Coordinates of C-alpha atoms in Angstrom, one line a residue:
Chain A
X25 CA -104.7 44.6 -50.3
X26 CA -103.8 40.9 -49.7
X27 CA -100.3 40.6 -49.6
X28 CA -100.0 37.1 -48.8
X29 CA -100.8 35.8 -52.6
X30 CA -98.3 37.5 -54.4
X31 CA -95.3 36.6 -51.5
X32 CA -96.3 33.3 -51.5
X33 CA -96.0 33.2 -55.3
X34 CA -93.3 34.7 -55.5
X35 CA -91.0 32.7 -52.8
X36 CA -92.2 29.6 -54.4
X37 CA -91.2 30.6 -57.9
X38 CA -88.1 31.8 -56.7
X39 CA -87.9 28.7 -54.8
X40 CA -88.5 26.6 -58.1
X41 CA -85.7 28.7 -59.8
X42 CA -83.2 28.5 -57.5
X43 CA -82.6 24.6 -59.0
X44 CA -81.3 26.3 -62.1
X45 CA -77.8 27.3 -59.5
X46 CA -78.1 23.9 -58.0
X47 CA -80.1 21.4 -55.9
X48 CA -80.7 23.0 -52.7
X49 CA -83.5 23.0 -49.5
X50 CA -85.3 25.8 -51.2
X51 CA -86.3 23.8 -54.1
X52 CA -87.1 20.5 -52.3
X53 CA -89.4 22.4 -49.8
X54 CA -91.2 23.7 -52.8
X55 CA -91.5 20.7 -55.2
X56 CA -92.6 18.5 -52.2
X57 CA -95.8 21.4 -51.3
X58 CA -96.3 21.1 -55.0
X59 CA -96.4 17.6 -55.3
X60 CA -98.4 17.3 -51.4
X61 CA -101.3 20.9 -52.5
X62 CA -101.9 18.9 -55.6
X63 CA -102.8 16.2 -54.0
X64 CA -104.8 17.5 -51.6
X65 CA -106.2 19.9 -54.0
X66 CA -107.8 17.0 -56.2
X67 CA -108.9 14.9 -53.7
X68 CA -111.4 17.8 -52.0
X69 CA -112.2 18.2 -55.6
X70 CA -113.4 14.7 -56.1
X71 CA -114.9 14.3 -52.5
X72 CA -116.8 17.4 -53.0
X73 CA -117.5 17.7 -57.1
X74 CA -118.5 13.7 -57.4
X75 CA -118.5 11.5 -54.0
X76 CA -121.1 13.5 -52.7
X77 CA -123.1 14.4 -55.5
X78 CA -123.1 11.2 -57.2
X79 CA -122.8 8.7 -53.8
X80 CA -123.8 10.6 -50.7
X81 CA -126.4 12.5 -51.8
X82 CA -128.4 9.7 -53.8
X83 CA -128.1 7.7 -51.2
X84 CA -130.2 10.0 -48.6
X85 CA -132.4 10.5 -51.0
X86 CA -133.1 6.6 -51.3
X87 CA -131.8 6.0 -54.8
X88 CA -130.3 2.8 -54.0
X89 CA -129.1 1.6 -57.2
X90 CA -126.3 4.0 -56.7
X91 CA -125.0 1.2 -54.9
X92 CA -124.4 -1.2 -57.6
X93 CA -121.6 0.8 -59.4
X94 CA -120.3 1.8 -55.6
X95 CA -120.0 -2.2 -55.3
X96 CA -118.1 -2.2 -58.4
X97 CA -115.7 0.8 -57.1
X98 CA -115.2 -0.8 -54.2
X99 CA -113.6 -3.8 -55.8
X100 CA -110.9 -2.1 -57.2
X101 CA -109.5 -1.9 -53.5
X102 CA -109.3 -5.5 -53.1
X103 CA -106.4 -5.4 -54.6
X104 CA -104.8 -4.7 -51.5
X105 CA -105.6 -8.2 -50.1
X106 CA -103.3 -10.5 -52.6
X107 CA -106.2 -13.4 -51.8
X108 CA -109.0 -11.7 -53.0
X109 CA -107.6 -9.3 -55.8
X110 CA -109.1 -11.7 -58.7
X111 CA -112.7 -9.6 -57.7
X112 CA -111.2 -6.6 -58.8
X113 CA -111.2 -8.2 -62.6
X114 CA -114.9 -7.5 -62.5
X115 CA -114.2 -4.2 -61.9
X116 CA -112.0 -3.5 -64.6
X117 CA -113.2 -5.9 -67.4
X118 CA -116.4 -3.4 -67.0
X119 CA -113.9 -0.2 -67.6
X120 CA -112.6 -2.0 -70.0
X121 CA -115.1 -3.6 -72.2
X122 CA -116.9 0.2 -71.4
X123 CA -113.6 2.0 -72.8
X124 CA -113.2 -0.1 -75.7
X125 CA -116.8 -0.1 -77.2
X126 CA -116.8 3.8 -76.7
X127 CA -113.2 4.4 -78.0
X128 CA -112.2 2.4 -80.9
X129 CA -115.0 3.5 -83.2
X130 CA -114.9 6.8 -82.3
X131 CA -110.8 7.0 -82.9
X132 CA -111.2 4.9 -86.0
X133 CA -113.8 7.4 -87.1
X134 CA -111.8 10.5 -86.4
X135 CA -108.4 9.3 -86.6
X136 CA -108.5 7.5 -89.3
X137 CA -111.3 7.7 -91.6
X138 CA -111.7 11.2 -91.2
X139 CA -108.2 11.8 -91.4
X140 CA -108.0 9.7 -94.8
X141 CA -111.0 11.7 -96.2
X142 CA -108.8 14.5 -95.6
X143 CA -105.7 13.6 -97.4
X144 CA -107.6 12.4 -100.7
X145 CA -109.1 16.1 -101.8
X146 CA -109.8 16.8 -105.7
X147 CA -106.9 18.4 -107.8
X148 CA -107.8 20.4 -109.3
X149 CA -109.5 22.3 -106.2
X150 CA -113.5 23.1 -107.4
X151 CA -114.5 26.1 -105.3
X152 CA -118.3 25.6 -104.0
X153 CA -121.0 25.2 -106.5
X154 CA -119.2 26.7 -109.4
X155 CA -115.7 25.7 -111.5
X156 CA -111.9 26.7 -110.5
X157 CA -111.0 29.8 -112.0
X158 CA -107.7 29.2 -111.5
X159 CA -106.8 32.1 -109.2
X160 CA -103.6 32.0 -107.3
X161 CA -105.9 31.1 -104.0
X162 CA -106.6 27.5 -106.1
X163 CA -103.5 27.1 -107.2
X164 CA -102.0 27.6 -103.6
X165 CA -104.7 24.6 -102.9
X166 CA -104.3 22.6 -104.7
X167 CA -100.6 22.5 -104.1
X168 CA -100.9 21.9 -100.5
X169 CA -103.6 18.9 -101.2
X170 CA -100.4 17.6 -103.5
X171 CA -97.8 18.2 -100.8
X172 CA -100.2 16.6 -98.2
X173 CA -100.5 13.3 -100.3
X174 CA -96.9 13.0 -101.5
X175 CA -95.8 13.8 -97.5
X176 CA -98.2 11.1 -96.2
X177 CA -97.2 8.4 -99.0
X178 CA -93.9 8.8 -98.6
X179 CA -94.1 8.6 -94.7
X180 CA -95.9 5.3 -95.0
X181 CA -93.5 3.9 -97.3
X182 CA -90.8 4.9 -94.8
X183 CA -92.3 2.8 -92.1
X184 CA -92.4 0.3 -94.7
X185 CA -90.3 -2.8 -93.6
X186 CA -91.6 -5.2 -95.5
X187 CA -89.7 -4.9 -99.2
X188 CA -85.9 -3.7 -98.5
X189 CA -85.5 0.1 -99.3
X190 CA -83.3 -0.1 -102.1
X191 CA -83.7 1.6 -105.4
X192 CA -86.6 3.7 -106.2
X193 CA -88.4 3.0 -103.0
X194 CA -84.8 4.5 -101.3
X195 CA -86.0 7.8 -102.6
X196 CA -89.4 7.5 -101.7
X197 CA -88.4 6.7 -98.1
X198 CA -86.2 9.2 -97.7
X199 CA -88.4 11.6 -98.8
X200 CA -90.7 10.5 -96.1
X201 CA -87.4 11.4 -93.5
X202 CA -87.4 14.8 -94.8
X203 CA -91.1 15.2 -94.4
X204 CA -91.0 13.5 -90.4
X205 CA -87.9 16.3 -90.3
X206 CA -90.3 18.8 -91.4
X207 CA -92.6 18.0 -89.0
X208 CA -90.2 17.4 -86.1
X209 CA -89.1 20.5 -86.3
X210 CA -92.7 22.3 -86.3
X211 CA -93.2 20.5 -83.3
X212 CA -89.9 21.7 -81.5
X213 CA -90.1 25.1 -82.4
X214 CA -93.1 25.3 -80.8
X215 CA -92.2 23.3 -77.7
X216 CA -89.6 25.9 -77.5
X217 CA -92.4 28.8 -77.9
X218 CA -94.2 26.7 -75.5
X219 CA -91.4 27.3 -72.9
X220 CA -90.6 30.4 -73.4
X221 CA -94.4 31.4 -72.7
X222 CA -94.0 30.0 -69.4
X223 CA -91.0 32.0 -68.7
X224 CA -92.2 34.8 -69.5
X225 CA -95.4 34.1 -67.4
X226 CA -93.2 33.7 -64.5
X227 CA -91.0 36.9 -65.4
X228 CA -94.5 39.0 -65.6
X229 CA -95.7 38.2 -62.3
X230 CA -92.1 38.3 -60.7
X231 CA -91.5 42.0 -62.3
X232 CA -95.3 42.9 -61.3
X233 CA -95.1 41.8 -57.5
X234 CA -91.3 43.7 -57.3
X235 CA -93.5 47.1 -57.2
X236 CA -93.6 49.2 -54.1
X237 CA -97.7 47.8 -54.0
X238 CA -96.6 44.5 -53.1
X239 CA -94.0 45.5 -50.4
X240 CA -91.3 44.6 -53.3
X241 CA -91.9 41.4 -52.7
X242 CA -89.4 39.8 -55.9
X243 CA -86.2 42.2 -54.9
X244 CA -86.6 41.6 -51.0
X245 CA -87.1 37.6 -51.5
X246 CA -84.4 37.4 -54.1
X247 CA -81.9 38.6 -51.6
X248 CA -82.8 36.8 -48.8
X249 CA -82.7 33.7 -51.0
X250 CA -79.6 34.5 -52.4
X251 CA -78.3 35.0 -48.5
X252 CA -79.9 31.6 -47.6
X253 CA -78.3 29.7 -50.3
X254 CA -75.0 31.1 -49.7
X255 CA -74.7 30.8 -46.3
X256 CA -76.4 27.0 -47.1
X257 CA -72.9 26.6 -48.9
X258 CA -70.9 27.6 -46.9
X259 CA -71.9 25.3 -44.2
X260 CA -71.8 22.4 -46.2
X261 CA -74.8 21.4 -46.9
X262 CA -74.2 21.0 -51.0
X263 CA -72.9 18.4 -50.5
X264 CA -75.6 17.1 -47.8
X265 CA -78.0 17.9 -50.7
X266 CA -76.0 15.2 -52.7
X267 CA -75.7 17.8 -55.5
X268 CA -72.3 18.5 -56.6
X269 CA -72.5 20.3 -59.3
X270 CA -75.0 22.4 -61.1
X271 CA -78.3 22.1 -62.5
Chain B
X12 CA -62.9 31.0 -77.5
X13 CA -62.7 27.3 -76.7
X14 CA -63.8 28.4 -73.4
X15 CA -67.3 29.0 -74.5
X16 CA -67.5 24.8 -75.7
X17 CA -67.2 24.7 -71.8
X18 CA -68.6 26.9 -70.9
X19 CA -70.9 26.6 -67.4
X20 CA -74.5 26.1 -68.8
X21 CA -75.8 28.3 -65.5
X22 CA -74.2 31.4 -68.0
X23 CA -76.7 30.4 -70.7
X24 CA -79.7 30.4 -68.1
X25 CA -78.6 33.7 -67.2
X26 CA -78.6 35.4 -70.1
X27 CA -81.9 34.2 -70.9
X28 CA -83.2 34.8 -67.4
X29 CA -82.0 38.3 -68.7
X30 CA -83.4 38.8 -72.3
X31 CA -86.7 37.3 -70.8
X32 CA -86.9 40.0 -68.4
X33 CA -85.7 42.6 -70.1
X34 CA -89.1 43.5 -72.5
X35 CA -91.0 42.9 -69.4
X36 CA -89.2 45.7 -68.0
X37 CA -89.1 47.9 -71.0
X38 CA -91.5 46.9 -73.5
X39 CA -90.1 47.3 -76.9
X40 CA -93.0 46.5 -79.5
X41 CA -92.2 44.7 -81.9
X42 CA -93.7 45.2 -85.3
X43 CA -95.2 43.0 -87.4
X44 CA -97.5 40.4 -85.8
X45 CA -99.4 38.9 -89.3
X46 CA -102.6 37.2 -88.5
X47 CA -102.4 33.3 -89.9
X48 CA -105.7 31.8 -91.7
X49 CA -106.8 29.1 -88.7
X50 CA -106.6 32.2 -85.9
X51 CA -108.5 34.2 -88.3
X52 CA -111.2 31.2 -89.1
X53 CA -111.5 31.1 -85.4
X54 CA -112.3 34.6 -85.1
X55 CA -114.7 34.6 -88.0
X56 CA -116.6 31.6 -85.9
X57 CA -117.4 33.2 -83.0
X58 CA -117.7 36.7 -85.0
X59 CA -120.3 35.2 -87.6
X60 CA -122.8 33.9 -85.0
X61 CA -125.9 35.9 -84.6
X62 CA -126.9 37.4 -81.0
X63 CA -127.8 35.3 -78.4
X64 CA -126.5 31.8 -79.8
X65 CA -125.3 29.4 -76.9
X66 CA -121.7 29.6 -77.1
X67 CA -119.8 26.7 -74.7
X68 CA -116.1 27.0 -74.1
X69 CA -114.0 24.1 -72.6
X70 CA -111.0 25.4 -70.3
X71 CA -109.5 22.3 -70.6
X72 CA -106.1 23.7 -68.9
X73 CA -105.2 24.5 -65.4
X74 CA -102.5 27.3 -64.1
X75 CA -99.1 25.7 -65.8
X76 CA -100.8 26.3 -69.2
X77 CA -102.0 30.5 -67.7
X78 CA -99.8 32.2 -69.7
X79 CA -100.9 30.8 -72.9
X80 CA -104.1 30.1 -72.8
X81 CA -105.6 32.7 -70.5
X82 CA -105.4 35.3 -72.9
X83 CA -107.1 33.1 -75.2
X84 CA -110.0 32.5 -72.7
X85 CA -109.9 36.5 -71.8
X86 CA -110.1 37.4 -75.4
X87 CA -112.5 35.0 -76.5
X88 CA -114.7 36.1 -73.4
X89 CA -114.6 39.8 -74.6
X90 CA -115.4 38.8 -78.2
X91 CA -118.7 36.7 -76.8
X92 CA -119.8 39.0 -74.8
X93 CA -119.3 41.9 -77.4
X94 CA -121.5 39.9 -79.8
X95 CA -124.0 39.3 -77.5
X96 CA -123.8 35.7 -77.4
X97 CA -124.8 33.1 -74.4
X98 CA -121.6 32.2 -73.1
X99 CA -121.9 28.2 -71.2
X100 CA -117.7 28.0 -69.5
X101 CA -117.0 24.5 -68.0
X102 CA -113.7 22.7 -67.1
X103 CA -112.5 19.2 -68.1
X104 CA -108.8 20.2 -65.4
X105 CA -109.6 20.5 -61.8
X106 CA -107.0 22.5 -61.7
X107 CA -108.6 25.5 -63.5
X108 CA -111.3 26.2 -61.5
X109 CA -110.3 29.2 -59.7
X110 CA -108.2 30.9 -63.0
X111 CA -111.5 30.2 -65.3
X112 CA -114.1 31.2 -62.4
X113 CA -112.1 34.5 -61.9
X114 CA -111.6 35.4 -65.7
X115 CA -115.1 34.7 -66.4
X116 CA -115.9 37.1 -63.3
X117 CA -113.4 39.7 -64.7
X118 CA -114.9 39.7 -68.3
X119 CA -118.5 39.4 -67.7
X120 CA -118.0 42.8 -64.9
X121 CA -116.4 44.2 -67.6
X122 CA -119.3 43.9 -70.5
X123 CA -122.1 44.0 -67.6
X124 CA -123.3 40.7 -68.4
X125 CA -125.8 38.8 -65.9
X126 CA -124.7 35.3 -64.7
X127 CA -127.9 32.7 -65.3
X128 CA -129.0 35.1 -68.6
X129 CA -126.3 35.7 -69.9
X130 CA -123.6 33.5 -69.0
X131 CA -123.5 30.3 -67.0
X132 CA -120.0 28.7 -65.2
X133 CA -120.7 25.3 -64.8
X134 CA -117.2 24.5 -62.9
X135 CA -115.6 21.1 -63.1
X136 CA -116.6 17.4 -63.2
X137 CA -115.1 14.1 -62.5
X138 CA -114.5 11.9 -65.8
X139 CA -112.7 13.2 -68.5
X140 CA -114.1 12.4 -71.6
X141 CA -117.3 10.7 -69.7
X142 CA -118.0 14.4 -69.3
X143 CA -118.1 15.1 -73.2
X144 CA -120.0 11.7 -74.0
X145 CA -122.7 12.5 -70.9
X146 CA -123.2 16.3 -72.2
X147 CA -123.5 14.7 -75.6
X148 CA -126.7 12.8 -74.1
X149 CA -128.1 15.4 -71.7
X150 CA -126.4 18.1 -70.5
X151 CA -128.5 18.4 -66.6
X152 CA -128.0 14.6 -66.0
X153 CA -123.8 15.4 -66.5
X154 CA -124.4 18.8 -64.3
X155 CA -127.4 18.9 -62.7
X156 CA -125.7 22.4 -61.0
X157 CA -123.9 24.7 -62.3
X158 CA -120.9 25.4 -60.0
X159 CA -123.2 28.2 -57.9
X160 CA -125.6 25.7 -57.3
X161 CA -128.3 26.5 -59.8
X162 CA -130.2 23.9 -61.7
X163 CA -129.2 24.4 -66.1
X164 CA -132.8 24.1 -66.8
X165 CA -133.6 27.2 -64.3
X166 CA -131.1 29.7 -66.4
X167 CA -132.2 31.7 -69.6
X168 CA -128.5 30.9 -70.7
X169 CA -129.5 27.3 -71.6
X170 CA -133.3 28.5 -73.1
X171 CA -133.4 25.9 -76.4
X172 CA -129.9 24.0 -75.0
X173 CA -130.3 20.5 -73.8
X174 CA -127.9 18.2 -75.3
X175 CA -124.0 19.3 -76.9
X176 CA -125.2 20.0 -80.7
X177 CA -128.0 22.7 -79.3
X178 CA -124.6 24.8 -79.1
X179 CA -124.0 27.0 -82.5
X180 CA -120.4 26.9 -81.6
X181 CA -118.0 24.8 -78.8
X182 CA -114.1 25.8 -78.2
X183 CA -111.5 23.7 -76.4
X184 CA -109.0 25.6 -75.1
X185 CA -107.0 22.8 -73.9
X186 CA -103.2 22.1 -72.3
X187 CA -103.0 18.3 -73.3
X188 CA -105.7 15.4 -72.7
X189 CA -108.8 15.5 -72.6
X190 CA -108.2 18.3 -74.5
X191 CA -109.3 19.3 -78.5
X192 CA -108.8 16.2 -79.7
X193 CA -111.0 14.6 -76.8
X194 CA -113.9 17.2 -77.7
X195 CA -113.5 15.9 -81.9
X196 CA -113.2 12.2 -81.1
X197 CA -116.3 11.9 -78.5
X198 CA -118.1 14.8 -79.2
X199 CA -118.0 16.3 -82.6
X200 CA -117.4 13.3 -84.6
X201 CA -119.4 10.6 -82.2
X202 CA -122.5 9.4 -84.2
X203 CA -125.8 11.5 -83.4
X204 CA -123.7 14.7 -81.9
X205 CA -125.1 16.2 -84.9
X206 CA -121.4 17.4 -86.3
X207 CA -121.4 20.7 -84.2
X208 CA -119.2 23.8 -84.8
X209 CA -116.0 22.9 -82.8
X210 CA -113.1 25.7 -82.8
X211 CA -110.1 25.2 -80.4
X212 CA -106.7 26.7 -79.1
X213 CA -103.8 24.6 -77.5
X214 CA -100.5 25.1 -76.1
X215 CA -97.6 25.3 -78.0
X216 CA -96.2 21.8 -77.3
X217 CA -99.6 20.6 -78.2
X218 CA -100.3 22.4 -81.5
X219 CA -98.1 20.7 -84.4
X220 CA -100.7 18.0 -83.7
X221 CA -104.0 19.9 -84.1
X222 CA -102.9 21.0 -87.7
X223 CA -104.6 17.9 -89.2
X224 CA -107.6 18.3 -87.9
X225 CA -107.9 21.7 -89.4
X226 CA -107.0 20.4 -92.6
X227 CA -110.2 17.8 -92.8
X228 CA -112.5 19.9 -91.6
X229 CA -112.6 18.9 -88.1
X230 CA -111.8 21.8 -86.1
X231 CA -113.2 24.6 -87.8
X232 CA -110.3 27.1 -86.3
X233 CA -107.4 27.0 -84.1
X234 CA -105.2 28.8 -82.0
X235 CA -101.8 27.7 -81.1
X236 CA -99.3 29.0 -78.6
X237 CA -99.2 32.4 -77.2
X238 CA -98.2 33.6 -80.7
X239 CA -101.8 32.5 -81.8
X240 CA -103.3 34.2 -78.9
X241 CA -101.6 37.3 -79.7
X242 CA -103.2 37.4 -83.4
X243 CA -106.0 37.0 -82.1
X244 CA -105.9 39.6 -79.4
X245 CA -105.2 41.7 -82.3
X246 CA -108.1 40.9 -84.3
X247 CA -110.6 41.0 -81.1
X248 CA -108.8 44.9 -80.8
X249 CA -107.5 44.0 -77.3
X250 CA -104.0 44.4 -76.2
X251 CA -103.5 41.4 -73.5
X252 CA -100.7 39.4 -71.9
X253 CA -100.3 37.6 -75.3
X254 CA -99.0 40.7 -77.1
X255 CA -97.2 41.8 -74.7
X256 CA -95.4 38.5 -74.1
X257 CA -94.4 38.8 -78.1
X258 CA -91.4 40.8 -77.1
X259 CA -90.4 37.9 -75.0
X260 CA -90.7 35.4 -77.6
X261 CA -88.7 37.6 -80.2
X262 CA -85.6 38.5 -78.1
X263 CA -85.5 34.4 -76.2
X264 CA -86.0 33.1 -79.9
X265 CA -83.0 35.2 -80.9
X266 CA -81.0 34.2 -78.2
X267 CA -81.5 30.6 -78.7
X268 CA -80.9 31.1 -82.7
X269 CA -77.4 33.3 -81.6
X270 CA -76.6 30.2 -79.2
X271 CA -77.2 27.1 -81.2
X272 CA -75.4 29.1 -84.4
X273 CA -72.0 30.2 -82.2
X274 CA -72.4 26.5 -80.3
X275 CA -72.3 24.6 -83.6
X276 CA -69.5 26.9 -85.1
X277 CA -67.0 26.0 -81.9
X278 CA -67.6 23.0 -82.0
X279 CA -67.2 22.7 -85.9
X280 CA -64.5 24.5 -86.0
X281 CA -62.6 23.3 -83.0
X282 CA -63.3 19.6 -84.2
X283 CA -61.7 20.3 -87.6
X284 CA -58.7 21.9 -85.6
X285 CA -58.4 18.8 -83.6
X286 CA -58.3 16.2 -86.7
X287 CA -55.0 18.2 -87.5

């Protein structure tokens, strides 16, 4: 069995969690081979997975017109000489004008349109091809289409800034607060679901690499961590780190 | 008690570093996971298509997003290849390549599936959502290889699949942009895709803004957060990380509740105490 995945994952998770006590060596040597693999990682990926299939190996083939958006690329570097960065204007007025024409209809269609066509449904609900019966599955529709229209109404009228909000249009807008509450919330609590998923990713693979078939890799890396950071301390070097305090 | 308003915050990521492994250690299963109506409408997706329909799923996620979506993706593997279906995987993250290549290696083992008949990886290419609109126009001109080296056109996988809307279904299993709302924007809804199937699962941070979607019509199912991949390990009959990881949620969830709650009542209380 290869034993060198799991330690490796291992030290650099512990590594990464050893921030949580307080800036230290452990987790600067890990954040910069993060930030330095991904790097790396990504640009083999690029060289590999589109510079040589869509440049180099055109080329020898004798597909010159590859060339012409290779011409293009390569003014984007002129911006590193201040006297000719202007050609590199071409370069992006093409992304641009490409980026533009491809994106706004599309997000107008989808974003807005769409999303427009959704809000404004029938009340009362009509199931497919025959009349509402009225069972507690419509009624439970037809609600939500009328929750949908009052929350998206009274949002807009809270972003409203045009007529002061005083009066009834007070009530509407803060209607609209408690509907943005609503849905700030949703979003946190899963954010915080989010995060916890992620811990517990990290917990799995640290609890599955402890076992005796990975040479206890978690236990025996956790205390020479923990021995590394304290004699770290004791020499000093928190405050070498520039980290007084905790995390 | 006023200690605790003090209280050094490296106590708090103890005792979660604690409750987080505890269930890991000593799984307690929990009881009653409910399934929600958008995980179910994605199970009934993939579930309703007949055998042998081109399936393509989009791990648009790399190895932060693993213990969220990779159930997903295992699950959803299991469920294709139980019904038989044609299973295309690609990547819109570079940084997936080797989780997706090995789950799809894993699953198809598992269900003795043949790469080039019945499944196809095609791997990862530069672009972003160029990638969606070239696959939209012809699928061999975006990836004229498949990520083994194999020519599209030479695999029984793609027999009758040329362009995006020869798919019956498409799923974005994505960790941010281009993601599910990249897949909707330039392919489902872009004029001529032909209005394909599109289902999707995101990450939890992500998933408060897919709801809309599902509400027009749009994405035809969705998964969201590990506790969506969990139903839906339950209604594919597989017990994955995603269950497991329930136990997790529940106790961490608790202990955030517990904190906030006590952290609010010191500081209400000792507040009032100090206005005297």
């Amino acid at each position: 069995m290869n034993l060198a995945g799991p330690w490796i994952e291992v030290a650099l998770t512990l590594c990464i969690f050893s921030f949580l006590y307080r800036d230290n060596p452990l987790f600067k040597f890990a954040e910069h081979l993060f930030l330095g693999v991904s790097v790396g990682y990504l640009f083999i990926q690029v060289v590999f997975d589109t510079f040589k299939p869509k440049v180099v190996d055109p080329l020898s083939q004798g597909h010159w017109a590859v060339l012409v958006p290779v011409f293009f690329g390569l003014l984007v570097l002129t911006r590193a000489v201040p006297r000719l960065a202007w050609l590199s204007r071409w370069t992006f007025a093409l992304i641009v004008g490409f980026g533009a024409g491809v994106a706004i209809p599309s997000i107008i269609h989808t974003n807005i349109l769409s999303q427009i066509a959704g809000t404004i449904r029938p009340i009362p609900h009509r199931p497919e091809g025959g009349f509402s019966t009225y069972g507690m599955a419509d009624l439970g529709t037809d609600f939500s289409n009328l929750l949908v229209i009052v929350g998206v109404l009274s949002v807009l009228v809270y972003f409203f800034y045009s007529i002061e909000h005083k009066g009834p249009i007070r009530h509407v807008a803060r209607l609209g607060t408690l509907f943005l509450m609503v849905s700030f919330g949703a979003a946190f609590g899963y954010t915080v679901m989010a995060r916890m998923s992620l811990l517990y990713g990290r917990c799995y693979d640290l609890c599955y690499y402890g076992s005796a078939a990975y040479g206890y890799a978690t236990p025996v890396l956790l205390v020479v961590f923990a021995l590394f950071l304290a004699v770290h301390r004791l020499r000093g070097g928190a405050g070498r780190d520039g980290s007084g305090g905790g995390a | 008690m006023r200690g605790l308003l003090t209280l050094d915050r490296r106590w708090i990521f103890l005792l979660m570093a604690v409750v987080a492994f505890l269930p890991v250690l000593h799984p307690f299963n929990f009881p009653g996971l409910r399934t929600t109506p958008p995980v179910e409408a994605y199970f009934r997706c993939i579930d309703s298509l007949p055998p042998r329909a081109p399936f393509l799923i989009s791990c648009d996620f790399d190895p932060t997003a693993k213990p969220e979506l990779l159930p997903v993706l295992e699950a959803t593997l299991q469920h294709a290849f139980r019904k038989d279906l044609r299973v295309v995987v690609m990547n819109l993250w570079p940084g997936g390549i080797g989780l997706v290549e090995q789950a799809l290696r894993e699953a198809s083992a598992r269900s003795g599936k043949e790469r080039g008949r019945d499944f196809s990886y095609l791997g990862w290419k530069q672009g972003n959502v160029n990638v969606i609109l070239g696959m939209g126009q012809e699928i061999e001109t975006t990836y004229p290889a498949d990520y083994y080296g194999k020519k599209p056109s030479e695999q029984a996988v793609f027999e009758g699949v040329r362009v995006l809307k020869d798919f019956s279904l498409v799923a974005s299993l994505a960790a941010g942009d281009p993601g599910v709302e990249a897949w909707i924007v330039y392919g489902r809804d872009r004029p001529g895709s032909g209005g394909f199937p599109l289902i999707g699962a995101a990450t939890g941070v992500m998933a408060a803004n897919m709801y809309p979607y599902l509400q027009t019509g749009q994405l035809s199912g969705f998964i969201g957060g590990m506790k969506g991949a969990a139903e839906y390990e339950k209604l594919v009959g597989v017990s994955g990380k995603a269950s497991a990881g329930m136990d997790v949620q529940s106790l961490t969830h608790f202990t955030i509740i517990g904190v906030v709650i006590l952290g609010n009542l010191l500081a209400f209380l000792y507040r009032k105490e100090g206005a005297k």
